[in-house]
């Protein structure tokens, strides 16, 4: 299977994949491909295509397909919407029926970090956010194990936290971490952060036995990226090995079927499979969708210009660099020096490649590399600073250069959060949206530095983000997956679906920032950064009390 995947990746990269059909994302003729999926999704019975492919079956798939075939034949394969709706009501269950509520066993009503929050309004808000983990806790019902063919959800014996809103699945290791725990997601991965999760777990538990029992699973995920998502880049007579997102599987995404099919209608028939593969690669990146990937075709503002697999992303390679360092540390801890050396060498090779291909000395940041044009893409994205967050750089001046880059890009003038880009394409991973994980990349990337100036900028960015989240929560009693920072903090927009409430990563980043900066954060009025020439004076004043006699 891995050899087949590598062959398909090669065909796609060579541009040959567009000449013929690529395999579907899974074998299910209900959830992944086939006439039933096509008719239901193109009939637009639901506002969100994901709703249908997340609905469990009421009976065996063979019976459902037989009944559907009879219905389709009776209507010359053009079933009227009313009859199609009645068929769905008879043979499918509502979304979420396969899940039951679950409260984490280690959940405590009043965690200690709340007591560190000085602002009483922020402390009360933190308590409410902490309660949301119980609302987002889920467990799969046993019938998914006994009849897996009737569900798109993949069974897990272990409970989990869902993001919220339309995202009612978990993220789990299946030889790699799928885009989500649905059968139609199995051929796309996620940004590789499983090794970092293990590191966080070990930091809190020191459970070396768990590490020993599961390090093979961590290695398996990194092997997936090596075997299926590797790209060679030549520059200056040398060849460097890095990674990219690429999903060589055909057909529209089942959870966005009608949108993908409609978009493909704007292209020649021979280019449609390649488009669908690039859309899946964009989903694999987590940035679905963004101007980061819209680099092909005559109009780069159109989603049909997407070329995700033709980019070498900064964040992906920074994540893998960090994972290689952690794997080296893990194997050293377990006494396996051979494997520790292997991953240490891989990290060194990747850091050299990132510096040669992605780093721009003049700009003072890393940039995605365009494989087709053979040059870096110099637009601003918070992901450009991911190596600071992951610790994958060797230049001691990198943090100072990154601060200058943020100033030169005018990013520090935004009061309500760091924008996802400076381009307004209507896609959700672009301006004016701001996302919690991207705030974390920049904030913690700067906060790790020994530089007082970098640490103060990190705090001010955290303060801005906290106030945006707090103000929106105060107005709407909800947390959102993304925020519009263009004219005061509001729930975000754009993209393929309505903004979702919940929301796992938003809650997590806020609670992390409250834990880290709770003694300094305020729920009061938002303020922009001072101009750079005033910043040094303000920083000295803020540090002055630490130098005064107590």
Short mmCIF file of C-alpha atoms in Angstrom, two decimals:
data_model
loop_
_atom_site.label_atom_id
_atom_site.label_comp_id
_atom_site.label_asym_id
_atom_site.label_seq_id
_atom_site.Cartn_x
_atom_site.Cartn_y
_atom_site.Cartn_z
CA UNK A 1 0.00 0.00 0.00
CA UNK A 2 2.81 2.41 0.85
CA UNK A 3 4.58 1.68 -2.44
CA UNK A 4 1.33 2.31 -4.30
CA UNK A 5 0.88 5.61 -2.51
CA UNK A 6 4.42 6.69 -3.35
CA UNK A 7 3.83 5.83 -7.01
CA UNK A 8 0.64 7.87 -7.09
CA UNK A 9 2.40 10.79 -5.41
CA UNK A 10 5.06 10.66 -8.11
CA UNK A 11 2.43 10.61 -10.86
CA UNK A 12 0.69 13.59 -9.34
CA UNK A 13 3.90 15.58 -8.98
CA UNK A 14 4.79 14.84 -12.60
CA UNK A 15 1.38 16.09 -13.68
CA UNK A 16 0.34 12.65 -14.94
CA UNK A 17 -2.36 12.11 -12.35
CA UNK A 18 -4.72 14.44 -14.22
CA UNK A 19 -4.81 12.04 -17.19
CA UNK A 20 -6.78 9.35 -15.36
CA UNK A 21 -8.93 8.70 -12.33
CA UNK A 22 -7.22 8.53 -8.95
CA UNK A 23 -8.54 6.08 -6.34
CA UNK A 24 -11.36 7.23 -4.04
CA UNK A 25 -10.57 8.13 -0.40
CA UNK A 26 -12.15 4.86 0.82
CA UNK A 27 -14.13 1.89 -0.48
CA UNK A 28 -17.52 2.90 0.93
CA UNK A 29 -20.05 3.53 -1.84
CA UNK A 30 -22.06 5.59 0.63
CA UNK A 31 -19.54 7.77 2.44
CA UNK A 32 -16.68 8.07 -0.07
CA UNK A 33 -17.89 7.69 -3.67
CA UNK A 34 -20.73 6.38 -5.81
CA UNK A 35 -24.13 7.42 -7.12
CA UNK A 36 -25.85 7.65 -3.75
CA UNK A 37 -23.27 10.12 -2.41
CA UNK A 38 -23.36 12.10 -5.65
CA UNK A 39 -27.15 12.42 -5.84
CA UNK A 40 -27.61 13.37 -2.18
CA UNK A 41 -24.82 15.93 -2.10
CA UNK A 42 -25.68 17.53 -5.45
CA UNK A 43 -29.34 17.81 -4.36
CA UNK A 44 -28.12 20.13 -1.54
CA UNK A 45 -30.44 18.57 1.02
CA UNK A 46 -28.29 20.04 3.78
CA UNK A 47 -26.61 23.42 4.11
CA UNK A 48 -23.36 21.67 5.04
CA UNK A 49 -22.32 18.62 2.97
CA UNK A 50 -20.54 17.21 6.02
CA UNK A 51 -23.89 16.57 7.68
CA UNK A 52 -24.83 13.74 5.32
CA UNK A 53 -21.51 11.86 5.41
CA UNK A 54 -21.54 11.98 9.24
CA UNK A 55 -25.00 10.36 9.48
CA UNK A 56 -25.02 6.68 10.63
CA UNK A 57 -26.93 4.07 8.64
CA UNK A 58 -30.05 2.46 10.09
CA UNK A 59 -29.32 -0.88 8.38
CA UNK A 60 -26.56 -2.72 6.52
CA UNK A 61 -24.96 -0.77 3.63
CA UNK A 62 -25.76 -3.52 1.08
CA UNK A 63 -29.46 -3.23 1.89
CA UNK A 64 -29.34 0.57 1.70
CA UNK A 65 -27.53 0.47 -1.64
CA UNK A 66 -30.01 -2.07 -3.03
CA UNK A 67 -32.99 0.07 -2.02
CA UNK A 68 -31.29 3.14 -3.45
CA UNK A 69 -30.60 1.34 -6.73
CA UNK A 70 -34.29 0.45 -7.02
CA UNK A 71 -35.32 4.04 -6.28
CA UNK A 72 -32.80 5.45 -8.76
CA UNK A 73 -33.93 3.05 -11.52
CA UNK A 74 -37.55 4.00 -10.92
CA UNK A 75 -36.72 7.67 -11.54
CA UNK A 76 -34.23 7.19 -14.39
CA UNK A 77 -31.36 8.00 -11.98
CA UNK A 78 -32.70 11.48 -11.27
CA UNK A 79 -34.54 11.10 -7.97
CA UNK A 80 -36.83 14.04 -7.03
CA UNK A 81 -35.70 15.88 -3.93
CA UNK A 82 -38.76 14.95 -1.85
CA UNK A 83 -38.30 11.22 -2.47
CA UNK A 84 -34.57 11.50 -1.86
CA UNK A 85 -35.21 13.22 1.46
CA UNK A 86 -37.68 10.51 2.45
CA UNK A 87 -35.10 7.84 1.56
CA UNK A 88 -32.50 9.49 3.81
CA UNK A 89 -34.96 9.76 6.70
CA UNK A 90 -35.77 6.05 6.38
CA UNK A 91 -32.25 4.70 6.07
CA UNK A 92 -30.04 7.12 8.03
CA UNK A 93 -29.86 8.40 11.60
CA UNK A 94 -29.18 11.91 12.84
CA UNK A 95 -25.61 13.16 13.17
CA UNK A 96 -24.01 12.38 16.54
CA UNK A 97 -26.17 9.36 17.42
CA UNK A 98 -23.06 7.18 17.71
CA UNK A 99 -21.60 9.30 20.51
CA UNK A 100 -22.36 9.67 24.19
CA UNK A 101 -21.27 12.29 26.70
CA UNK A 102 -18.13 11.77 28.77
CA UNK A 103 -16.40 13.72 31.52
CA UNK A 104 -12.62 13.26 31.73
CA UNK A 105 -11.70 11.29 34.85
CA UNK A 106 -9.00 13.80 35.78
CA UNK A 107 -11.26 16.84 35.36
CA UNK A 108 -11.30 18.94 38.52
CA UNK A 109 -13.86 21.60 39.34
CA UNK A 110 -11.31 24.24 40.45
CA UNK A 111 -7.87 23.71 38.91
CA UNK A 112 -5.00 25.51 40.61
CA UNK A 113 -4.12 27.77 37.70
CA UNK A 114 -7.39 29.68 38.09
CA UNK A 115 -6.15 31.05 41.41
CA UNK A 116 -3.21 32.71 39.62
CA UNK A 117 -5.53 34.93 37.53
CA UNK A 118 -5.58 38.39 39.09
CA UNK A 119 -8.45 39.95 37.09
CA UNK A 120 -11.71 38.68 38.68
CA UNK A 121 -13.59 38.88 35.37
CA UNK A 122 -10.95 36.79 33.60
CA UNK A 123 -10.94 34.31 36.49
CA UNK A 124 -14.72 33.84 36.27
CA UNK A 125 -14.43 33.46 32.50
CA UNK A 126 -11.66 30.90 32.90
CA UNK A 127 -13.91 28.88 35.21
CA UNK A 128 -16.67 28.87 32.57
CA UNK A 129 -14.26 27.79 29.83
CA UNK A 130 -12.97 25.00 32.05
CA UNK A 131 -16.54 23.69 32.30
CA UNK A 132 -16.70 23.36 28.50
CA UNK A 133 -14.38 20.34 28.54
CA UNK A 134 -17.29 18.34 29.94
CA UNK A 135 -19.53 19.50 27.09
CA UNK A 136 -16.89 18.55 24.50
CA UNK A 137 -16.06 15.16 26.08
CA UNK A 138 -17.41 12.21 24.06
CA UNK A 139 -17.24 8.41 23.93
CA UNK A 140 -18.09 6.12 21.00
CA UNK A 141 -21.06 3.82 21.56
CA UNK A 142 -20.36 0.05 21.36
CA UNK A 143 -22.53 -0.43 18.23
CA UNK A 144 -19.83 1.32 16.18
CA UNK A 145 -17.51 -1.56 17.12
CA UNK A 146 -20.05 -4.29 16.38
CA UNK A 147 -21.30 -2.74 13.09
CA UNK A 148 -18.52 -0.48 11.77
CA UNK A 149 -19.87 -0.65 8.21
CA UNK A 150 -22.89 1.43 9.27
CA UNK A 151 -20.84 4.42 10.38
CA UNK A 152 -18.40 6.86 8.86
CA UNK A 153 -16.95 7.33 12.36
CA UNK A 154 -13.97 5.14 13.19
CA UNK A 155 -14.32 3.28 16.48
CA UNK A 156 -12.09 4.00 19.46
CA UNK A 157 -12.37 2.32 22.83
CA UNK A 158 -10.92 5.45 24.41
CA UNK A 159 -12.94 8.62 25.11
CA UNK A 160 -11.84 11.96 23.67
CA UNK A 161 -12.48 15.69 23.31
CA UNK A 162 -14.13 16.93 20.09
CA UNK A 163 -13.48 20.44 18.73
CA UNK A 164 -17.20 21.32 18.69
CA UNK A 165 -19.75 22.53 16.15
CA UNK A 166 -19.71 20.43 12.96
CA UNK A 167 -16.56 18.62 14.10
CA UNK A 168 -17.86 15.62 16.07
CA UNK A 169 -14.90 13.32 15.54
CA UNK A 170 -11.54 12.78 17.19
CA UNK A 171 -7.99 12.60 15.83
CA UNK A 172 -6.20 9.30 16.27
CA UNK A 173 -3.22 7.31 15.05
CA UNK A 174 -4.07 5.01 12.15
CA UNK A 175 -0.55 4.45 10.83
CA UNK A 176 -0.67 8.23 10.72
CA UNK A 177 -3.04 10.74 12.32
CA UNK A 178 -5.96 11.06 9.87
CA UNK A 179 -7.55 14.39 9.00
CA UNK A 180 -10.35 13.17 11.26
CA UNK A 181 -11.77 9.88 12.54
CA UNK A 182 -14.06 9.30 9.57
CA UNK A 183 -13.54 6.72 6.85
CA UNK A 184 -13.55 9.45 4.22
CA UNK A 185 -10.60 11.18 5.95
CA UNK A 186 -8.24 8.20 6.10
CA UNK A 187 -6.05 9.13 3.13
CA UNK A 188 -5.20 12.62 4.45
CA UNK A 189 -3.21 13.31 7.54
CA UNK A 190 -2.89 16.28 9.88
CA UNK A 191 0.09 18.49 10.69
CA UNK A 192 2.32 15.97 12.57
CA UNK A 193 2.07 16.87 16.25
CA UNK A 194 1.57 13.46 17.85
CA UNK A 195 5.17 13.32 19.09
CA UNK A 196 4.74 16.71 20.76
CA UNK A 197 1.61 15.40 22.49
CA UNK A 198 3.64 12.55 23.92
CA UNK A 199 6.22 15.05 25.15
CA UNK A 200 3.50 17.08 26.90
CA UNK A 201 2.13 13.92 28.48
CA UNK A 202 5.57 12.89 29.74
CA UNK A 203 6.19 16.37 31.16
CA UNK A 204 3.10 16.00 33.34
CA UNK A 205 3.35 12.29 34.22
CA UNK A 206 6.95 11.12 33.77
CA UNK A 207 5.38 7.86 32.53
CA UNK A 208 8.36 6.20 30.82
CA UNK A 209 6.50 2.89 30.58
CA UNK A 210 3.83 4.51 28.42
CA UNK A 211 6.56 5.99 26.21
CA UNK A 212 8.27 2.60 25.86
CA UNK A 213 4.97 0.91 24.94
CA UNK A 214 4.05 3.51 22.31
CA UNK A 215 7.26 4.86 20.78
CA UNK A 216 6.79 2.48 17.85
CA UNK A 217 3.53 4.25 17.04
CA UNK A 218 5.31 7.61 17.07
CA UNK A 219 7.97 6.23 14.71
CA UNK A 220 5.24 4.87 12.45
CA UNK A 221 3.74 8.32 12.01
CA UNK A 222 7.09 9.89 11.11
CA UNK A 223 7.72 7.00 8.69
CA UNK A 224 4.43 7.91 6.97
CA UNK A 225 5.74 11.39 6.24
CA UNK A 226 9.10 10.05 5.06
CA UNK A 227 7.57 7.46 2.75
CA UNK A 228 4.59 9.42 1.39
CA UNK A 229 5.19 13.15 1.69
CA UNK A 230 8.90 13.69 0.89
CA UNK A 231 10.12 16.13 -1.78
CA UNK A 232 13.62 16.87 -3.09
CA UNK A 233 14.59 20.49 -3.75
CA UNK A 234 17.71 21.44 -5.68
CA UNK A 235 19.41 24.77 -5.08
CA UNK A 236 22.91 25.98 -5.79
CA UNK A 237 24.03 22.59 -7.06
CA UNK A 238 22.90 20.79 -3.89
CA UNK A 239 19.82 18.68 -3.26
CA UNK A 240 17.80 18.99 -0.04
CA UNK A 241 15.07 16.69 1.29
CA UNK A 242 12.01 18.31 2.89
CA UNK A 243 8.30 17.50 3.20
CA UNK A 244 5.07 18.77 1.71
CA UNK A 245 1.34 18.04 1.84
CA UNK A 246 0.06 15.77 -0.94
CA UNK A 247 -3.02 13.52 -1.14
CA UNK A 248 -3.12 11.54 -4.41
CA UNK A 249 -6.73 10.41 -4.11
CA UNK A 250 -9.51 11.39 -6.46
CA UNK A 251 -13.08 12.60 -6.44
CA UNK A 252 -14.63 15.49 -4.54
CA UNK A 253 -14.11 15.57 -0.79
CA UNK A 254 -17.17 13.72 0.57
CA UNK A 255 -17.72 16.33 3.30
CA UNK A 256 -17.65 19.17 0.73
CA UNK A 257 -18.83 17.20 -2.28
CA UNK A 258 -21.14 19.68 -3.98
CA UNK A 259 -18.66 22.56 -3.63
CA UNK A 260 -15.79 20.51 -5.08
CA UNK A 261 -17.94 19.25 -7.94
CA UNK A 262 -19.13 22.77 -8.77
CA UNK A 263 -15.58 24.14 -8.64
CA UNK A 264 -14.37 21.36 -10.95
CA UNK A 265 -16.99 22.34 -13.52
CA UNK A 266 -14.95 25.52 -14.15
CA UNK A 267 -11.98 23.42 -15.37
CA UNK A 268 -11.37 21.11 -18.34
CA UNK A 269 -12.37 17.55 -17.49
CA UNK A 270 -8.76 16.35 -17.60
CA UNK A 271 -7.75 18.75 -14.80
CA UNK A 272 -10.47 17.86 -12.30
CA UNK A 273 -8.83 14.92 -10.55
CA UNK A 274 -5.70 17.00 -9.94
CA UNK A 275 -7.86 19.81 -8.50
CA UNK A 276 -9.59 17.43 -6.10
CA UNK A 277 -6.25 16.01 -4.98
CA UNK A 278 -4.94 19.54 -4.32
CA UNK A 279 -8.07 20.41 -2.30
CA UNK A 280 -7.51 17.32 -0.15
CA UNK A 281 -3.87 18.32 0.33
CA UNK A 282 -5.06 21.77 1.46
CA UNK A 283 -7.34 20.07 3.98
CA UNK A 284 -4.42 17.94 5.16
CA UNK A 285 -2.44 21.11 5.87
CA UNK A 286 -5.13 22.41 8.24
CA UNK A 287 -5.20 25.65 6.21
CA UNK A 288 -8.29 24.86 4.18
CA UNK A 289 -8.17 27.20 2.44
CA UNK A 290 -5.69 30.04 2.11
CA UNK A 291 -3.82 32.26 -0.30
CA UNK A 292 -0.79 30.21 0.82
CA UNK A 293 -1.88 27.53 -1.65
CA UNK A 294 -3.50 29.66 -4.39
CA UNK A 295 -0.46 29.98 -6.62
CA UNK A 296 -1.48 28.43 -9.94
CA UNK A 297 -3.64 29.39 -12.89
CA UNK A 298 -4.31 32.78 -14.46
CA UNK A 299 -6.18 34.15 -11.39
CA UNK A 300 -4.52 33.32 -8.05
CA UNK A 301 -7.54 34.63 -6.12
CA UNK A 302 -9.67 31.68 -7.30
CA UNK A 303 -9.80 28.46 -5.31
CA UNK A 304 -9.35 26.56 -8.58
CA UNK A 305 -5.77 27.90 -8.60
CA UNK A 306 -4.90 25.75 -5.56
CA UNK A 307 -1.52 24.00 -5.71
CA UNK A 308 -0.94 22.81 -2.14
CA UNK A 309 1.39 19.99 -3.11
CA UNK A 310 3.58 22.41 -5.06
CA UNK A 311 4.63 24.23 -1.87
CA UNK A 312 7.23 23.29 0.74
CA UNK A 313 5.58 24.64 3.91
CA UNK A 314 7.54 26.24 6.74
CA UNK A 315 5.26 24.98 9.50
CA UNK A 316 5.14 21.35 8.34
CA UNK A 317 8.92 21.10 8.25
CA UNK A 318 9.27 22.90 11.59
CA UNK A 319 6.83 20.40 13.14
CA UNK A 320 8.80 17.47 11.74
CA UNK A 321 12.09 19.02 12.87
CA UNK A 322 10.72 19.31 16.39
CA UNK A 323 9.40 15.72 16.26
CA UNK A 324 12.82 14.44 15.20
CA UNK A 325 14.45 16.21 18.14
CA UNK A 326 11.88 14.79 20.54
CA UNK A 327 12.27 11.28 19.11
CA UNK A 328 16.03 11.52 19.63
CA UNK A 329 15.42 12.56 23.24
CA UNK A 330 12.86 9.78 23.76
CA UNK A 331 15.18 7.08 22.47
CA UNK A 332 18.03 8.41 24.61
CA UNK A 333 15.72 8.21 27.61
CA UNK A 334 14.96 4.58 26.71
CA UNK A 335 18.64 3.75 26.24
CA UNK A 336 18.50 3.23 22.48
CA UNK A 337 21.51 5.20 21.25
CA UNK A 338 21.28 3.98 17.65
CA UNK A 339 17.78 5.35 17.16
CA UNK A 340 18.61 8.49 19.14
CA UNK A 341 21.51 9.20 16.76
CA UNK A 342 19.33 8.48 13.72
CA UNK A 343 16.74 11.12 14.66
CA UNK A 344 19.38 13.60 15.78
CA UNK A 345 21.01 13.33 12.34
CA UNK A 346 17.64 13.70 10.60
CA UNK A 347 17.00 16.89 12.54
CA UNK A 348 20.38 18.33 11.60
CA UNK A 349 19.77 17.54 7.94
CA UNK A 350 16.35 19.17 8.06
CA UNK A 351 17.64 22.30 9.79
CA UNK A 352 20.29 22.69 7.10
CA UNK A 353 17.65 22.24 4.40
CA UNK A 354 15.28 24.73 6.05
CA UNK A 355 18.03 27.32 6.26
CA UNK A 356 19.05 26.81 2.63
CA UNK A 357 15.54 26.67 1.12
CA UNK A 358 13.13 28.47 3.49
CA UNK A 359 15.13 31.11 5.42
CA UNK A 360 15.41 34.64 4.03
CA UNK A 361 18.22 36.62 5.67
CA UNK A 362 17.06 39.99 4.34
CA UNK A 363 13.48 39.58 5.59
CA UNK A 364 14.46 37.86 8.83
CA UNK A 365 11.94 35.01 8.56
CA UNK A 366 11.24 31.66 6.90
CA UNK A 367 8.96 31.40 3.87
CA UNK A 368 7.13 28.64 1.99
CA UNK A 369 8.97 27.55 -1.14
CA UNK A 370 7.15 27.44 -4.50
CA UNK A 371 8.32 24.28 -6.28
CA UNK A 372 6.95 25.32 -9.66
CA UNK A 373 8.49 28.80 -9.67
CA UNK A 374 11.63 27.75 -7.81
CA UNK A 375 11.54 30.57 -5.27
CA UNK A 376 10.26 31.56 -1.83
CA UNK A 377 6.78 33.07 -1.41
CA UNK A 378 7.38 36.25 0.57
CA UNK A 379 3.83 37.02 1.74
CA UNK A 380 3.16 37.28 5.49
CA UNK A 381 1.70 34.32 7.36
CA UNK A 382 2.16 33.59 11.10
CA UNK A 383 3.45 30.16 10.02
CA UNK A 384 6.59 31.95 8.78
CA UNK A 385 7.75 32.04 12.41
CA UNK A 386 6.96 28.42 13.32
CA UNK A 387 10.69 27.51 13.67
CA UNK A 388 10.87 29.89 16.67
CA UNK A 389 8.02 27.95 18.30
CA UNK A 390 9.52 24.55 17.48
CA UNK A 391 13.10 25.53 18.36
CA UNK A 392 14.40 24.62 14.91
CA UNK A 393 16.92 27.35 14.23
CA UNK A 394 20.59 27.92 15.00
CA UNK A 395 20.98 31.67 14.38
CA UNK A 396 21.22 33.34 17.80
CA UNK A 397 19.85 36.57 16.29
CA UNK A 398 16.78 34.87 14.77
CA UNK A 399 14.38 36.22 17.40
CA UNK A 400 15.53 39.82 16.98
CA UNK A 401 15.23 39.44 13.22
CA UNK A 402 11.74 37.99 13.64
CA UNK A 403 10.67 40.95 15.79
CA UNK A 404 11.89 43.34 13.10
CA UNK A 405 10.01 41.27 10.52
CA UNK A 406 6.78 41.63 12.54
CA UNK A 407 7.36 45.39 12.81
CA UNK A 408 8.21 45.80 9.13
CA UNK A 409 5.08 43.84 8.20
CA UNK A 410 2.96 46.12 10.45
CA UNK A 411 1.66 43.05 12.29
CA UNK A 412 2.13 44.62 15.72
CA UNK A 413 -0.36 47.39 14.82
CA UNK A 414 -3.31 44.93 14.89
CA UNK A 415 -5.15 45.35 18.21
CA UNK A 416 -7.31 42.24 18.23
CA UNK A 417 -4.94 39.45 17.21
CA UNK A 418 -2.38 38.41 14.62
CA UNK A 419 -4.01 38.17 11.17
CA UNK A 420 -3.75 34.88 9.32
CA UNK A 421 -2.48 36.74 6.26
CA UNK A 422 -2.63 40.23 4.80
CA UNK A 423 -4.65 39.07 1.78
CA UNK A 424 -8.46 39.11 1.77
CA UNK A 425 -9.44 36.28 -0.57
CA UNK A 426 -12.69 35.27 1.14
CA UNK A 427 -11.01 32.06 2.31
CA UNK A 428 -11.13 31.38 6.04
CA UNK A 429 -7.34 31.06 6.47
CA UNK A 430 -6.74 34.61 5.26
CA UNK A 431 -7.38 38.18 6.40
CA UNK A 432 -9.38 39.30 8.37
CA UNK A 433 -9.53 36.04 10.33
CA UNK A 434 -7.28 35.21 13.26
CA UNK A 435 -6.94 31.67 14.65
CA UNK A 436 -5.92 30.55 18.12
CA UNK A 437 -3.18 28.06 17.07
CA UNK A 438 -1.44 30.76 15.02
CA UNK A 439 -1.46 33.16 17.96
CA UNK A 440 0.18 30.40 19.99
CA UNK A 441 2.89 29.83 17.37
CA UNK A 442 3.99 33.46 17.51
CA UNK A 443 3.41 34.13 21.22
CA UNK A 444 5.24 31.09 22.53
CA UNK A 445 7.87 31.37 19.82
CA UNK A 446 8.77 34.82 21.15
CA UNK A 447 8.25 33.94 24.81
CA UNK A 448 10.87 31.17 24.64
CA UNK A 449 13.53 33.76 23.90
CA UNK A 450 15.77 35.08 26.70
CA UNK A 451 15.26 38.55 25.18
CA UNK A 452 13.15 40.77 27.53
CA UNK A 453 11.90 42.67 24.49
CA UNK A 454 10.67 39.47 22.79
CA UNK A 455 9.01 38.33 25.99
CA UNK A 456 7.21 41.65 26.38
CA UNK A 457 5.95 41.55 22.81
CA UNK A 458 4.72 38.01 23.45
CA UNK A 459 2.80 39.22 26.50
CA UNK A 460 1.22 42.13 24.61
CA UNK A 461 0.11 39.77 21.82
CA UNK A 462 -1.36 37.46 24.48
CA UNK A 463 -3.16 40.42 26.08
CA UNK A 464 -4.71 41.43 22.76
CA UNK A 465 -5.93 37.91 22.05
CA UNK A 466 -7.36 37.40 25.53
CA UNK A 467 -9.34 40.64 25.33
CA UNK A 468 -10.73 39.75 21.90
CA UNK A 469 -11.91 36.34 23.11
CA UNK A 470 -13.25 37.76 26.36
CA UNK A 471 -15.19 40.58 24.69
CA UNK A 472 -16.82 38.24 22.16
CA UNK A 473 -17.66 35.75 24.91
CA UNK A 474 -19.18 38.56 26.99
CA UNK A 475 -21.43 39.48 24.07
CA UNK A 476 -22.34 36.00 22.81
CA UNK A 477 -21.63 33.53 25.64
CA UNK A 478 -19.69 31.36 23.20
CA UNK A 479 -16.17 30.61 22.02
CA UNK A 480 -15.50 30.40 18.29
CA UNK A 481 -13.03 28.57 16.06
CA UNK A 482 -11.81 31.85 14.50
CA UNK A 483 -12.24 35.62 14.93
CA UNK A 484 -12.56 38.59 12.57
CA UNK A 485 -10.03 41.19 13.74
CA UNK A 486 -10.65 43.84 11.10
CA UNK A 487 -13.08 46.06 13.03
CA UNK A 488 -13.10 44.99 16.64
CA UNK A 489 -13.16 41.34 17.64
CA UNK A 490 -16.07 39.42 16.12
CA UNK A 491 -16.67 35.76 15.18
CA UNK A 492 -14.79 34.98 11.97
CA UNK A 493 -16.20 34.22 8.56
CA UNK A 494 -15.38 33.19 5.01
CA UNK A 495 -14.57 29.75 3.70
CA UNK A 496 -16.91 26.83 3.16
CA UNK A 497 -19.12 26.81 6.25
CA UNK A 498 -20.52 29.04 9.00
CA UNK A 499 -18.23 29.87 11.90
CA UNK A 500 -18.37 27.12 14.52
CA UNK A 501 -18.88 27.38 18.27
CA UNK A 502 -17.11 25.20 20.81
CA UNK A 503 -14.27 25.39 20.44
CA UNK A 504 -11.43 23.10 21.43
CA UNK A 505 -8.29 24.90 20.33
CA UNK A 506 -9.65 28.36 21.10
CA UNK A 507 -10.49 27.31 24.64
CA UNK A 508 -7.15 25.56 25.04
CA UNK A 509 -5.05 28.54 23.93
CA UNK A 510 -7.00 30.93 26.16
CA UNK A 511 -6.58 28.67 29.18
CA UNK A 512 -2.88 28.26 28.41
CA UNK A 513 -2.43 32.05 28.23
CA UNK A 514 -4.42 32.56 31.43
CA UNK A 515 -2.17 30.00 33.11
CA UNK A 516 1.01 31.62 31.79
CA UNK A 517 0.15 35.30 32.22
CA UNK A 518 -2.79 35.26 34.64
CA UNK A 519 -1.10 37.57 37.13
CA UNK A 520 -0.70 40.29 34.46
CA UNK A 521 -3.61 39.94 32.03
CA UNK A 522 -6.51 42.38 32.11
CA UNK A 523 -10.07 42.24 30.78
CA UNK A 524 -9.99 46.02 30.16
CA UNK A 525 -9.87 48.13 27.01
CA UNK A 526 -7.77 46.94 24.08
CA UNK A 527 -4.78 49.00 22.98
CA UNK A 528 -2.52 48.81 19.96
CA UNK A 529 1.22 48.44 20.27
CA UNK A 530 3.32 51.54 20.75
CA UNK A 531 5.28 52.70 17.74
CA UNK A 532 8.72 51.00 17.63
CA UNK A 533 10.57 54.19 18.64
CA UNK A 534 8.48 54.40 21.84
CA UNK A 535 8.63 50.69 22.60
CA UNK A 536 12.06 50.59 24.23
CA UNK A 537 11.17 53.32 26.70
CA UNK A 538 7.92 51.58 27.62
CA UNK A 539 9.73 48.28 28.07
CA UNK A 540 12.30 49.85 30.41
CA UNK A 541 9.50 51.35 32.50
CA UNK A 542 7.75 47.99 32.70
CA UNK A 543 10.97 46.34 33.91
CA UNK A 544 11.93 49.12 36.34
CA UNK A 545 10.24 47.64 39.45
CA UNK A 546 12.40 44.51 39.20
CA UNK A 547 15.54 46.65 39.56
CA UNK A 548 14.35 48.72 42.53
CA UNK A 549 15.22 47.71 46.11
CA UNK A 550 12.43 45.75 47.79
#
